[in-house]
């Protein structure tokens, strides 16, 4: 019988642990220095109008309420080389009801890629929409907890994030997602149930009710891949003043805020 050496497995686990510790150390170094603030300076503020009824998530965005919401641009190049407007451009809007937050994205992306068929494997390396949500705009670390969520929406409309078990999980039951091509544009509609930091994976959880005046942490980004093994660009809505540019998945202090208007 051929025996398999445990050494490669050991070093693989060791390397993974070192990467996790390094990410958390970089987060600690880069956290806002102002002790009175959980967020970096110059965060965006978005105003979200209230819809009178639930919206249909179909990638069409023909409801009147979308005309009342303002566009917000994705202009922050977190990872990757310079790109042209034909390669990628993106913007989004936000509206709400008592039950859900709604995001409308409009993107120009000349090549759409979804090569990793397992939705829990390298989901960030395919074209995907990423929406970061912090229910109470508290900021802080959210790597293996639900202080905040980093939903990665794949082209097959699944929503993936890391659970408290440190493994990728589907949170598609929190969301509804649908996109369509309209000429050279992709229109992407998403609805999200908002959960607070008491959320328990696999537990009996209820989303919070949304009310006028509530402030929610929000950041929107897009992973762009034009045919490589890894994503080529990562473009977001918020600046990253220091540290690793792609650490929104662990640092809610980077998020902007959306204020729910009546």
PDB file of C-alpha atoms in Angstrom:
ATOM      1  CA  UNK A   1       0.000   0.000   0.000  1.00  0.00           C
ATOM      2  CA  UNK A   2       1.293   3.437  -0.897  1.00  0.00           C
ATOM      3  CA  UNK A   3       1.174   5.867   1.968  1.00  0.00           C
ATOM      4  CA  UNK A   4       0.532   9.566   1.367  1.00  0.00           C
ATOM      5  CA  UNK A   5       2.854  11.922   3.200  1.00  0.00           C
ATOM      6  CA  UNK A   6       1.020  14.348   5.528  1.00  0.00           C
ATOM      7  CA  UNK A   7       3.685  17.018   4.909  1.00  0.00           C
ATOM      8  CA  UNK A   8       2.118  18.680   1.833  1.00  0.00           C
ATOM      9  CA  UNK A   9      -1.228  18.822   3.608  1.00  0.00           C
ATOM     10  CA  UNK A  10       0.409  20.286   6.692  1.00  0.00           C
ATOM     11  CA  UNK A  11       2.189  22.983   4.740  1.00  0.00           C
ATOM     12  CA  UNK A  12      -1.000  23.789   2.828  1.00  0.00           C
ATOM     13  CA  UNK A  13      -2.867  24.340   6.103  1.00  0.00           C
ATOM     14  CA  UNK A  14       0.071  26.313   7.520  1.00  0.00           C
ATOM     15  CA  UNK A  15       0.238  28.525   4.433  1.00  0.00           C
ATOM     16  CA  UNK A  16      -3.527  29.173   4.643  1.00  0.00           C
ATOM     17  CA  UNK A  17      -3.290  30.119   8.316  1.00  0.00           C
ATOM     18  CA  UNK A  18      -0.357  32.457   7.658  1.00  0.00           C
ATOM     19  CA  UNK A  19      -2.374  34.169   4.906  1.00  0.00           C
ATOM     20  CA  UNK A  20      -5.301  34.677   7.292  1.00  0.00           C
ATOM     21  CA  UNK A  21      -3.053  36.109  10.018  1.00  0.00           C
ATOM     22  CA  UNK A  22      -1.333  38.385   7.518  1.00  0.00           C
ATOM     23  CA  UNK A  23      -4.696  39.715   6.298  1.00  0.00           C
ATOM     24  CA  UNK A  24      -5.803  40.475   9.852  1.00  0.00           C
ATOM     25  CA  UNK A  25      -2.451  42.138  10.668  1.00  0.00           C
ATOM     26  CA  UNK A  26      -2.743  44.339   7.588  1.00  0.00           C
ATOM     27  CA  UNK A  27      -6.274  45.244   8.673  1.00  0.00           C
ATOM     28  CA  UNK A  28      -5.065  46.230  12.148  1.00  0.00           C
ATOM     29  CA  UNK A  29      -2.283  48.373  10.697  1.00  0.00           C
ATOM     30  CA  UNK A  30      -4.626  50.085   8.249  1.00  0.00           C
ATOM     31  CA  UNK A  31      -7.588  50.749  10.558  1.00  0.00           C
ATOM     32  CA  UNK A  32      -8.642  54.386  11.009  1.00  0.00           C
ATOM     33  CA  UNK A  33      -6.342  56.155  13.442  1.00  0.00           C
ATOM     34  CA  UNK A  34      -9.120  58.371  14.777  1.00  0.00           C
ATOM     35  CA  UNK A  35     -10.259  56.606  17.939  1.00  0.00           C
ATOM     36  CA  UNK A  36     -13.658  58.332  17.731  1.00  0.00           C
ATOM     37  CA  UNK A  37     -14.435  56.912  14.297  1.00  0.00           C
ATOM     38  CA  UNK A  38     -14.937  53.377  13.012  1.00  0.00           C
ATOM     39  CA  UNK A  39     -14.607  54.562   9.409  1.00  0.00           C
ATOM     40  CA  UNK A  40     -11.985  56.127   7.208  1.00  0.00           C
ATOM     41  CA  UNK A  41     -12.296  59.737   6.124  1.00  0.00           C
ATOM     42  CA  UNK A  42     -14.100  60.736   2.935  1.00  0.00           C
ATOM     43  CA  UNK A  43     -16.698  57.976   2.896  1.00  0.00           C
ATOM     44  CA  UNK A  44     -19.588  58.418   0.446  1.00  0.00           C
ATOM     45  CA  UNK A  45     -23.140  59.142   1.539  1.00  0.00           C
ATOM     46  CA  UNK A  46     -26.006  57.874  -0.604  1.00  0.00           C
ATOM     47  CA  UNK A  47     -29.654  58.846  -0.254  1.00  0.00           C
ATOM     48  CA  UNK A  48     -32.129  56.068  -1.055  1.00  0.00           C
ATOM     49  CA  UNK A  49     -35.761  56.915  -1.839  1.00  0.00           C
ATOM     50  CA  UNK A  50     -38.511  54.636  -0.550  1.00  0.00           C
ATOM     51  CA  UNK A  51     -40.555  52.501  -2.936  1.00  0.00           C
ATOM     52  CA  UNK A  52     -44.269  52.153  -2.265  1.00  0.00           C
ATOM     53  CA  UNK A  53     -44.262  48.436  -3.099  1.00  0.00           C
ATOM     54  CA  UNK A  54     -41.901  45.536  -3.717  1.00  0.00           C
ATOM     55  CA  UNK A  55     -39.965  45.724  -6.982  1.00  0.00           C
ATOM     56  CA  UNK A  56     -39.798  43.014  -9.633  1.00  0.00           C
ATOM     57  CA  UNK A  57     -36.248  41.725  -9.964  1.00  0.00           C
ATOM     58  CA  UNK A  58     -35.991  41.047 -13.687  1.00  0.00           C
ATOM     59  CA  UNK A  59     -33.075  43.076 -15.036  1.00  0.00           C
ATOM     60  CA  UNK A  60     -35.422  45.573 -16.681  1.00  0.00           C
ATOM     61  CA  UNK A  61     -35.692  48.315 -14.012  1.00  0.00           C
ATOM     62  CA  UNK A  62     -38.850  49.896 -15.403  1.00  0.00           C
ATOM     63  CA  UNK A  63     -40.352  50.897 -12.044  1.00  0.00           C
ATOM     64  CA  UNK A  64     -40.885  54.627 -11.567  1.00  0.00           C
ATOM     65  CA  UNK A  65     -38.957  54.686  -8.272  1.00  0.00           C
ATOM     66  CA  UNK A  66     -35.682  54.055 -10.112  1.00  0.00           C
ATOM     67  CA  UNK A  67     -36.125  57.424 -11.836  1.00  0.00           C
ATOM     68  CA  UNK A  68     -36.095  59.104  -8.412  1.00  0.00           C
ATOM     69  CA  UNK A  69     -32.804  57.543  -7.313  1.00  0.00           C
ATOM     70  CA  UNK A  70     -29.407  59.031  -8.233  1.00  0.00           C
ATOM     71  CA  UNK A  71     -26.611  57.224 -10.030  1.00  0.00           C
ATOM     72  CA  UNK A  72     -23.332  56.609  -8.210  1.00  0.00           C
ATOM     73  CA  UNK A  73     -20.194  55.726 -10.168  1.00  0.00           C
ATOM     74  CA  UNK A  74     -17.689  52.895  -9.705  1.00  0.00           C
ATOM     75  CA  UNK A  75     -14.394  54.692 -10.252  1.00  0.00           C
ATOM     76  CA  UNK A  76     -11.952  53.296  -7.685  1.00  0.00           C
ATOM     77  CA  UNK A  77      -9.484  50.866  -9.302  1.00  0.00           C
ATOM     78  CA  UNK A  78      -8.551  48.588  -6.408  1.00  0.00           C
ATOM     79  CA  UNK A  79      -6.726  45.908  -8.409  1.00  0.00           C
ATOM     80  CA  UNK A  80      -5.439  45.506 -11.941  1.00  0.00           C
ATOM     81  CA  UNK A  81      -4.071  47.687 -14.737  1.00  0.00           C
ATOM     82  CA  UNK A  82      -5.646  50.736 -16.327  1.00  0.00           C
ATOM     83  CA  UNK A  83      -8.690  49.908 -18.433  1.00  0.00           C
ATOM     84  CA  UNK A  84     -10.779  51.651 -21.073  1.00  0.00           C
ATOM     85  CA  UNK A  85     -14.433  52.664 -20.810  1.00  0.00           C
ATOM     86  CA  UNK A  86     -15.192  50.057 -23.492  1.00  0.00           C
ATOM     87  CA  UNK A  87     -13.611  47.360 -21.310  1.00  0.00           C
ATOM     88  CA  UNK A  88     -15.502  48.389 -18.167  1.00  0.00           C
ATOM     89  CA  UNK A  89     -17.609  51.132 -16.679  1.00  0.00           C
ATOM     90  CA  UNK A  90     -20.195  50.887 -13.935  1.00  0.00           C
ATOM     91  CA  UNK A  91     -22.667  52.771 -11.786  1.00  0.00           C
ATOM     92  CA  UNK A  92     -25.485  51.946  -9.349  1.00  0.00           C
ATOM     93  CA  UNK A  93     -28.631  53.230  -7.620  1.00  0.00           C
ATOM     94  CA  UNK A  94     -30.264  52.330  -4.278  1.00  0.00           C
ATOM     95  CA  UNK A  95     -33.924  52.273  -3.155  1.00  0.00           C
ATOM     96  CA  UNK A  96     -35.719  50.507  -0.305  1.00  0.00           C
ATOM     97  CA  UNK A  97     -38.935  49.183   1.193  1.00  0.00           C
ATOM     98  CA  UNK A  98     -39.640  48.106   4.776  1.00  0.00           C
ATOM     99  CA  UNK A  99     -38.509  44.601   3.821  1.00  0.00           C
ATOM    100  CA  UNK A 100     -35.552  44.969   1.478  1.00  0.00           C
ATOM    101  CA  UNK A 101     -32.746  47.072   0.093  1.00  0.00           C
ATOM    102  CA  UNK A 102     -32.650  47.237  -3.718  1.00  0.00           C
ATOM    103  CA  UNK A 103     -29.567  47.842  -5.858  1.00  0.00           C
ATOM    104  CA  UNK A 104     -29.662  48.636  -9.577  1.00  0.00           C
ATOM    105  CA  UNK A 105     -26.372  48.291 -11.442  1.00  0.00           C
ATOM    106  CA  UNK A 106     -25.590  49.398 -14.989  1.00  0.00           C
ATOM    107  CA  UNK A 107     -22.334  48.066 -16.429  1.00  0.00           C
ATOM    108  CA  UNK A 108     -20.374  48.079 -19.645  1.00  0.00           C
ATOM    109  CA  UNK A 109     -18.309  44.887 -19.763  1.00  0.00           C
ATOM    110  CA  UNK A 110     -17.138  43.735 -23.187  1.00  0.00           C
ATOM    111  CA  UNK A 111     -16.500  40.110 -22.104  1.00  0.00           C
ATOM    112  CA  UNK A 112     -18.522  38.155 -19.518  1.00  0.00           C
ATOM    113  CA  UNK A 113     -16.724  35.233 -17.881  1.00  0.00           C
ATOM    114  CA  UNK A 114     -18.021  32.482 -15.579  1.00  0.00           C
ATOM    115  CA  UNK A 115     -15.492  29.661 -15.822  1.00  0.00           C
ATOM    116  CA  UNK A 116     -15.574  28.308 -12.250  1.00  0.00           C
ATOM    117  CA  UNK A 117     -18.656  26.110 -12.298  1.00  0.00           C
ATOM    118  CA  UNK A 118     -18.551  25.358  -8.571  1.00  0.00           C
ATOM    119  CA  UNK A 119     -20.080  28.539  -7.085  1.00  0.00           C
ATOM    120  CA  UNK A 120     -17.962  28.185  -3.927  1.00  0.00           C
ATOM    121  CA  UNK A 121     -14.614  28.023  -5.743  1.00  0.00           C
ATOM    122  CA  UNK A 122     -12.759  31.188  -6.848  1.00  0.00           C
ATOM    123  CA  UNK A 123     -16.071  33.000  -7.199  1.00  0.00           C
ATOM    124  CA  UNK A 124     -14.221  36.355  -7.037  1.00  0.00           C
ATOM    125  CA  UNK A 125     -12.187  35.461 -10.148  1.00  0.00           C
ATOM    126  CA  UNK A 126     -15.190  35.350 -12.487  1.00  0.00           C
ATOM    127  CA  UNK A 127     -17.128  38.427 -13.519  1.00  0.00           C
ATOM    128  CA  UNK A 128     -19.247  39.228 -10.489  1.00  0.00           C
ATOM    129  CA  UNK A 129     -21.057  42.062  -8.753  1.00  0.00           C
ATOM    130  CA  UNK A 130     -20.022  42.516  -5.123  1.00  0.00           C
ATOM    131  CA  UNK A 131     -22.253  44.308  -2.619  1.00  0.00           C
ATOM    132  CA  UNK A 132     -20.990  44.972   0.920  1.00  0.00           C
ATOM    133  CA  UNK A 133     -23.631  45.520   3.625  1.00  0.00           C
ATOM    134  CA  UNK A 134     -23.143  46.646   7.237  1.00  0.00           C
ATOM    135  CA  UNK A 135     -26.606  46.765   8.831  1.00  0.00           C
ATOM    136  CA  UNK A 136     -25.818  49.377  11.489  1.00  0.00           C
ATOM    137  CA  UNK A 137     -22.881  51.183   9.816  1.00  0.00           C
ATOM    138  CA  UNK A 138     -20.703  50.190  12.761  1.00  0.00           C
ATOM    139  CA  UNK A 139     -17.558  49.520  10.732  1.00  0.00           C
ATOM    140  CA  UNK A 140     -14.826  47.246  12.027  1.00  0.00           C
ATOM    141  CA  UNK A 141     -13.566  43.793  11.128  1.00  0.00           C
ATOM    142  CA  UNK A 142     -15.930  41.229   9.574  1.00  0.00           C
ATOM    143  CA  UNK A 143     -13.688  38.461   8.275  1.00  0.00           C
ATOM    144  CA  UNK A 144     -15.250  35.380   9.895  1.00  0.00           C
ATOM    145  CA  UNK A 145     -18.296  36.995  11.479  1.00  0.00           C
ATOM    146  CA  UNK A 146     -21.493  38.729  10.393  1.00  0.00           C
ATOM    147  CA  UNK A 147     -20.700  42.216  11.577  1.00  0.00           C
ATOM    148  CA  UNK A 148     -21.079  42.834   7.838  1.00  0.00           C
ATOM    149  CA  UNK A 149     -21.696  40.811   4.666  1.00  0.00           C
ATOM    150  CA  UNK A 150     -19.751  40.793   1.394  1.00  0.00           C
ATOM    151  CA  UNK A 151     -22.150  39.285  -1.131  1.00  0.00           C
ATOM    152  CA  UNK A 152     -20.524  38.125  -4.377  1.00  0.00           C
ATOM    153  CA  UNK A 153     -23.235  37.871  -7.070  1.00  0.00           C
ATOM    154  CA  UNK A 154     -22.215  35.493  -9.849  1.00  0.00           C
ATOM    155  CA  UNK A 155     -23.473  35.525 -13.416  1.00  0.00           C
ATOM    156  CA  UNK A 156     -25.777  32.640 -12.453  1.00  0.00           C
ATOM    157  CA  UNK A 157     -27.260  34.919  -9.769  1.00  0.00           C
ATOM    158  CA  UNK A 158     -25.952  33.177  -6.671  1.00  0.00           C
ATOM    159  CA  UNK A 159     -24.733  35.168  -3.656  1.00  0.00           C
ATOM    160  CA  UNK A 160     -21.596  33.861  -1.903  1.00  0.00           C
ATOM    161  CA  UNK A 161     -19.754  35.031   1.217  1.00  0.00           C
ATOM    162  CA  UNK A 162     -17.539  33.523   3.921  1.00  0.00           C
ATOM    163  CA  UNK A 163     -19.326  32.011   6.913  1.00  0.00           C
ATOM    164  CA  UNK A 164     -18.317  31.847  10.552  1.00  0.00           C
ATOM    165  CA  UNK A 165     -16.946  28.362   9.813  1.00  0.00           C
ATOM    166  CA  UNK A 166     -14.355  30.110   7.594  1.00  0.00           C
ATOM    167  CA  UNK A 167     -15.759  28.432   4.492  1.00  0.00           C
ATOM    168  CA  UNK A 168     -17.511  29.872   1.457  1.00  0.00           C
ATOM    169  CA  UNK A 169     -21.300  29.622   1.772  1.00  0.00           C
ATOM    170  CA  UNK A 170     -24.279  30.439  -0.375  1.00  0.00           C
ATOM    171  CA  UNK A 171     -26.415  33.272   0.988  1.00  0.00           C
ATOM    172  CA  UNK A 172     -28.686  33.296  -2.034  1.00  0.00           C
ATOM    173  CA  UNK A 173     -31.661  32.894   0.324  1.00  0.00           C
ATOM    174  CA  UNK A 174     -30.957  36.486   1.475  1.00  0.00           C
ATOM    175  CA  UNK A 175     -31.187  37.860  -2.022  1.00  0.00           C
ATOM    176  CA  UNK A 176     -32.800  37.909  -5.433  1.00  0.00           C
ATOM    177  CA  UNK A 177     -30.642  38.712  -8.460  1.00  0.00           C
ATOM    178  CA  UNK A 178     -31.236  39.051 -12.183  1.00  0.00           C
ATOM    179  CA  UNK A 179     -29.322  40.705 -15.027  1.00  0.00           C
ATOM    180  CA  UNK A 180     -29.999  41.283 -18.712  1.00  0.00           C
ATOM    181  CA  UNK A 181     -28.113  42.721 -21.626  1.00  0.00           C
ATOM    182  CA  UNK A 182     -29.558  45.878 -23.174  1.00  0.00           C
ATOM    183  CA  UNK A 183     -27.406  46.780 -26.161  1.00  0.00           C
ATOM    184  CA  UNK A 184     -23.855  47.179 -24.870  1.00  0.00           C
ATOM    185  CA  UNK A 185     -25.075  47.530 -21.253  1.00  0.00           C
ATOM    186  CA  UNK A 186     -25.731  44.967 -18.555  1.00  0.00           C
ATOM    187  CA  UNK A 187     -28.617  45.953 -16.261  1.00  0.00           C
ATOM    188  CA  UNK A 188     -28.387  44.085 -12.939  1.00  0.00           C
ATOM    189  CA  UNK A 189     -31.113  44.225 -10.294  1.00  0.00           C
ATOM    190  CA  UNK A 190     -30.662  42.868  -6.777  1.00  0.00           C
ATOM    191  CA  UNK A 191     -32.851  42.791  -3.660  1.00  0.00           C
ATOM    192  CA  UNK A 192     -31.282  42.040  -0.276  1.00  0.00           C
ATOM    193  CA  UNK A 193     -32.772  41.128   3.098  1.00  0.00           C
ATOM    194  CA  UNK A 194     -30.808  43.028   5.739  1.00  0.00           C
ATOM    195  CA  UNK A 195     -29.555  41.083   8.776  1.00  0.00           C
ATOM    196  CA  UNK A 196     -27.829  42.420  11.874  1.00  0.00           C
ATOM    197  CA  UNK A 197     -24.701  41.005  13.522  1.00  0.00           C
ATOM    198  CA  UNK A 198     -26.695  38.489  15.567  1.00  0.00           C
ATOM    199  CA  UNK A 199     -27.078  36.390  12.405  1.00  0.00           C
ATOM    200  CA  UNK A 200     -26.224  32.706  12.923  1.00  0.00           C
ATOM    201  CA  UNK A 201     -25.311  30.486   9.986  1.00  0.00           C
ATOM    202  CA  UNK A 202     -27.847  27.686   9.758  1.00  0.00           C
ATOM    203  CA  UNK A 203     -29.984  29.292  12.475  1.00  0.00           C
ATOM    204  CA  UNK A 204     -33.471  30.760  12.539  1.00  0.00           C
ATOM    205  CA  UNK A 205     -32.792  34.358  11.552  1.00  0.00           C
ATOM    206  CA  UNK A 206     -35.155  37.221  10.821  1.00  0.00           C
ATOM    207  CA  UNK A 207     -34.145  40.227   8.710  1.00  0.00           C
ATOM    208  CA  UNK A 208     -34.449  43.654  10.291  1.00  0.00           C
ATOM    209  CA  UNK A 209     -37.325  45.945   9.356  1.00  0.00           C
ATOM    210  CA  UNK A 210     -36.147  49.044   7.499  1.00  0.00           C
ATOM    211  CA  UNK A 211     -37.356  52.510   8.486  1.00  0.00           C
ATOM    212  CA  UNK A 212     -36.826  56.037   7.229  1.00  0.00           C
ATOM    213  CA  UNK A 213     -33.660  57.594   8.646  1.00  0.00           C
ATOM    214  CA  UNK A 214     -31.854  54.290   9.112  1.00  0.00           C
ATOM    215  CA  UNK A 215     -28.184  54.334   8.073  1.00  0.00           C
ATOM    216  CA  UNK A 216     -26.666  51.215   6.490  1.00  0.00           C
ATOM    217  CA  UNK A 217     -23.055  50.668   5.519  1.00  0.00           C
ATOM    218  CA  UNK A 218     -22.767  50.108   1.774  1.00  0.00           C
ATOM    219  CA  UNK A 219     -20.041  49.556  -0.771  1.00  0.00           C
ATOM    220  CA  UNK A 220     -20.440  48.269  -4.335  1.00  0.00           C
ATOM    221  CA  UNK A 221     -17.770  46.741  -6.559  1.00  0.00           C
ATOM    222  CA  UNK A 222     -17.274  44.692  -9.719  1.00  0.00           C
ATOM    223  CA  UNK A 223     -14.772  41.931 -10.445  1.00  0.00           C
ATOM    224  CA  UNK A 224     -13.849  42.024 -14.146  1.00  0.00           C
ATOM    225  CA  UNK A 225     -12.307  39.056 -15.938  1.00  0.00           C
ATOM    226  CA  UNK A 226     -11.711  39.041 -19.694  1.00  0.00           C
ATOM    227  CA  UNK A 227     -10.426  35.480 -19.968  1.00  0.00           C
ATOM    228  CA  UNK A 228      -7.677  34.941 -17.389  1.00  0.00           C
ATOM    229  CA  UNK A 229      -7.429  32.369 -14.606  1.00  0.00           C
ATOM    230  CA  UNK A 230      -7.682  35.246 -12.100  1.00  0.00           C
ATOM    231  CA  UNK A 231      -9.743  38.425 -12.195  1.00  0.00           C
ATOM    232  CA  UNK A 232      -7.970  41.223 -14.012  1.00  0.00           C
ATOM    233  CA  UNK A 233      -9.591  44.243 -12.366  1.00  0.00           C
ATOM    234  CA  UNK A 234     -11.453  44.995  -9.164  1.00  0.00           C
ATOM    235  CA  UNK A 235     -13.284  48.337  -9.289  1.00  0.00           C
ATOM    236  CA  UNK A 236     -15.269  49.801  -6.401  1.00  0.00           C
ATOM    237  CA  UNK A 237     -17.285  52.734  -5.153  1.00  0.00           C
ATOM    238  CA  UNK A 238     -15.065  53.775  -2.223  1.00  0.00           C
ATOM    239  CA  UNK A 239     -11.463  54.909  -1.950  1.00  0.00           C
ATOM    240  CA  UNK A 240      -8.986  52.830   0.048  1.00  0.00           C
ATOM    241  CA  UNK A 241      -6.550  55.326   1.584  1.00  0.00           C
ATOM    242  CA  UNK A 242      -4.042  52.846   2.987  1.00  0.00           C
ATOM    243  CA  UNK A 243      -3.236  49.147   3.051  1.00  0.00           C
ATOM    244  CA  UNK A 244      -4.388  46.409   0.676  1.00  0.00           C
ATOM    245  CA  UNK A 245      -6.935  47.821  -1.763  1.00  0.00           C
ATOM    246  CA  UNK A 246      -9.068  44.656  -1.933  1.00  0.00           C
ATOM    247  CA  UNK A 247      -9.751  44.177   1.775  1.00  0.00           C
ATOM    248  CA  UNK A 248     -13.415  45.219   1.834  1.00  0.00           C
ATOM    249  CA  UNK A 249     -14.243  41.589   2.582  1.00  0.00           C
ATOM    250  CA  UNK A 250     -12.683  42.010   6.037  1.00  0.00           C
ATOM    251  CA  UNK A 251     -12.853  45.766   6.771  1.00  0.00           C
ATOM    252  CA  UNK A 252     -16.258  47.458   7.065  1.00  0.00           C
ATOM    253  CA  UNK A 253     -14.550  50.739   7.934  1.00  0.00           C
ATOM    254  CA  UNK A 254     -14.117  51.240   4.190  1.00  0.00           C
ATOM    255  CA  UNK A 255     -17.845  51.263   3.487  1.00  0.00           C
ATOM    256  CA  UNK A 256     -19.815  54.344   2.612  1.00  0.00           C
ATOM    257  CA  UNK A 257     -23.301  54.815   4.011  1.00  0.00           C
ATOM    258  CA  UNK A 258     -26.773  54.836   2.572  1.00  0.00           C
ATOM    259  CA  UNK A 259     -29.446  56.867   4.342  1.00  0.00           C
ATOM    260  CA  UNK A 260     -33.010  55.645   3.895  1.00  0.00           C
ATOM    261  CA  UNK A 261     -35.198  58.612   2.926  1.00  0.00           C
ATOM    262  CA  UNK A 262     -38.967  58.707   3.277  1.00  0.00           C
TER     263      UNK A 262
END
